[in-house]
Structures are given as structure tokens and as C-alpha cells.
Short mmCIF file of C-alpha atoms in Angstrom, two decimals:
data_model
loop_
_atom_site.label_atom_id
_atom_site.label_comp_id
_atom_site.label_asym_id
_atom_site.label_seq_id
_atom_site.Cartn_x
_atom_site.Cartn_y
_atom_site.Cartn_z
CA MET A 1 38.83 7.68 -32.17
CA VAL A 2 37.29 10.79 -30.59
CA GLU A 3 34.51 12.47 -32.52
CA THR A 4 34.71 16.17 -33.32
CA GLU A 5 32.46 19.18 -32.89
CA THR A 6 32.34 21.98 -35.43
CA TYR A 7 32.20 25.66 -34.53
CA THR A 8 31.92 28.36 -37.17
CA ILE A 9 33.58 31.75 -37.01
CA GLU A 10 32.10 34.53 -39.12
CA GLY A 11 34.10 37.63 -40.04
CA PRO A 12 32.78 41.16 -40.43
CA ASP A 13 32.64 40.73 -44.23
CA GLY A 14 30.55 37.54 -43.96
CA ASP A 15 33.40 35.14 -44.67
CA THR A 16 33.30 32.01 -42.51
CA GLU A 17 35.71 29.38 -41.25
CA ALA A 18 34.70 26.07 -39.73
CA LEU A 19 36.78 24.95 -36.78
CA GLU A 20 36.75 21.34 -35.61
CA LEU A 21 37.58 20.51 -32.01
CA PRO A 22 37.62 17.12 -30.29
CA ALA A 23 34.26 16.39 -28.68
CA GLY A 24 34.51 17.06 -24.96
CA LEU A 25 37.38 19.54 -25.19
CA VAL A 26 35.15 22.57 -24.71
CA ASP A 27 33.51 20.86 -21.73
CA ILE A 28 36.90 20.74 -19.98
CA PHE A 29 36.93 24.54 -19.91
CA SER A 30 33.20 25.03 -19.20
CA GLU A 31 31.48 25.85 -15.98
CA GLN A 32 28.21 24.03 -15.33
CA GLY A 33 25.50 25.33 -17.64
CA GLU A 34 27.84 27.53 -19.66
CA ASP A 35 27.10 27.73 -23.38
CA PRO A 36 29.85 25.93 -25.33
CA THR A 37 29.95 28.74 -27.91
CA ASP A 38 30.70 31.23 -25.12
CA VAL A 39 33.57 29.03 -23.96
CA VAL A 40 35.06 28.95 -27.46
CA ALA A 41 34.68 32.74 -27.72
CA ASP A 42 36.36 33.17 -24.33
CA VAL A 43 39.36 31.15 -25.49
CA VAL A 44 39.58 33.20 -28.70
CA VAL A 45 39.54 36.46 -26.72
CA GLN A 46 42.18 35.14 -24.33
CA ALA A 47 44.42 33.99 -27.19
CA PHE A 48 44.18 37.27 -29.08
CA ALA A 49 44.78 39.29 -25.90
CA GLN A 50 47.88 37.27 -25.07
CA GLN A 51 49.25 37.47 -28.61
CA ALA A 52 48.57 41.22 -28.87
CA HIS A 53 50.39 41.68 -25.57
CA VAL A 54 53.39 39.75 -26.85
CA VAL A 55 53.57 41.78 -30.08
CA ALA A 56 53.11 45.10 -28.27
CA HIS A 57 55.45 44.50 -25.34
CA HIS A 58 57.87 41.72 -26.15
CA SER A 59 58.84 42.38 -29.77
CA GLU A 60 62.44 43.11 -30.52
CA GLY A 61 62.86 46.82 -31.20
CA GLY A 62 59.45 47.75 -29.82
CA ALA A 63 56.09 47.93 -31.50
CA PRO A 64 54.76 50.71 -33.74
CA ALA A 65 52.17 53.09 -32.25
CA ASP A 66 49.28 51.47 -34.13
CA ILE A 67 50.12 48.09 -32.57
CA ALA A 68 50.17 49.69 -29.14
CA GLU A 69 46.71 51.16 -29.77
CA ILE A 70 45.37 47.81 -30.98
CA ASN A 71 46.79 46.11 -27.89
CA GLU A 72 45.24 48.73 -25.63
CA ALA A 73 41.83 48.18 -27.27
CA MET A 74 42.23 44.40 -26.89
CA GLU A 75 43.09 44.83 -23.21
CA GLU A 76 39.88 46.85 -22.74
CA LEU A 77 37.83 44.16 -24.52
CA PHE A 78 39.46 41.50 -22.35
CA GLU A 79 38.59 43.38 -19.16
CA ASP A 80 35.02 44.01 -20.37
CA ARG A 81 34.54 40.29 -21.01
CA PHE A 82 36.26 38.83 -17.95
CA GLY A 83 36.02 41.62 -15.38
CA VAL A 84 39.75 41.66 -14.65
CA PRO A 85 42.61 43.55 -16.28
CA LEU A 86 44.80 41.51 -18.63
CA SER A 87 47.83 42.43 -16.47
CA ASP A 88 46.19 40.65 -13.52
CA ALA A 89 45.35 37.61 -15.64
CA LEU A 90 48.91 37.43 -16.99
CA GLY A 91 50.51 38.14 -13.63
CA HIS A 92 52.58 41.06 -14.88
CA SER A 93 52.21 44.53 -16.34
CA HIS A 94 54.25 47.04 -18.32
#
């Protein structure tokens, strides 16, 4: 059985959630010398950016204005972190 590694996410109000991942999984996505916590954070940013994109652009009936604003902010955060627009990373734009 594969051991696990625990990462902790802390919210703005101080609430926390422990997240267990199989040992070695983070290493699969790491570049040499990269901090494992940065890798986990990168995956979280990617997941939220993709999901916000789906809600904002692929929801039946369209998304409310506040969702569009949230998505736009997430796209900016994505580009700040990775240096490329989300549209380039996804391979399409709207």
C-alpha cells in the first residue's frame, strides 16, 4: 500500500482542511527542486480556473454577471501565476 502525504489548506477565516495525497503523486507534477506545496497550489489554481471557466462560459442559459466577474478575476490570477492567459492554456477562448 502506498503511504500518503498530508497538505493543509487554510481559509481566510482560519478554518483548515487536511488533504491526503498518495506519496509521490506531487513529485509526478514537480520540476526539479520545486517546492511540493507550490505544486499543490498550482494544481488548485488550475482546477479553480478551469471550473470557473466552465461555469462562466459553458453553463446552460449563460452565467450571471457576478460569475463572469469572478471568472475574469480568476483568469487574471491564473495568468499572474503561470505567465500565460488561461485561453492559451485551455486552447480556446470566448
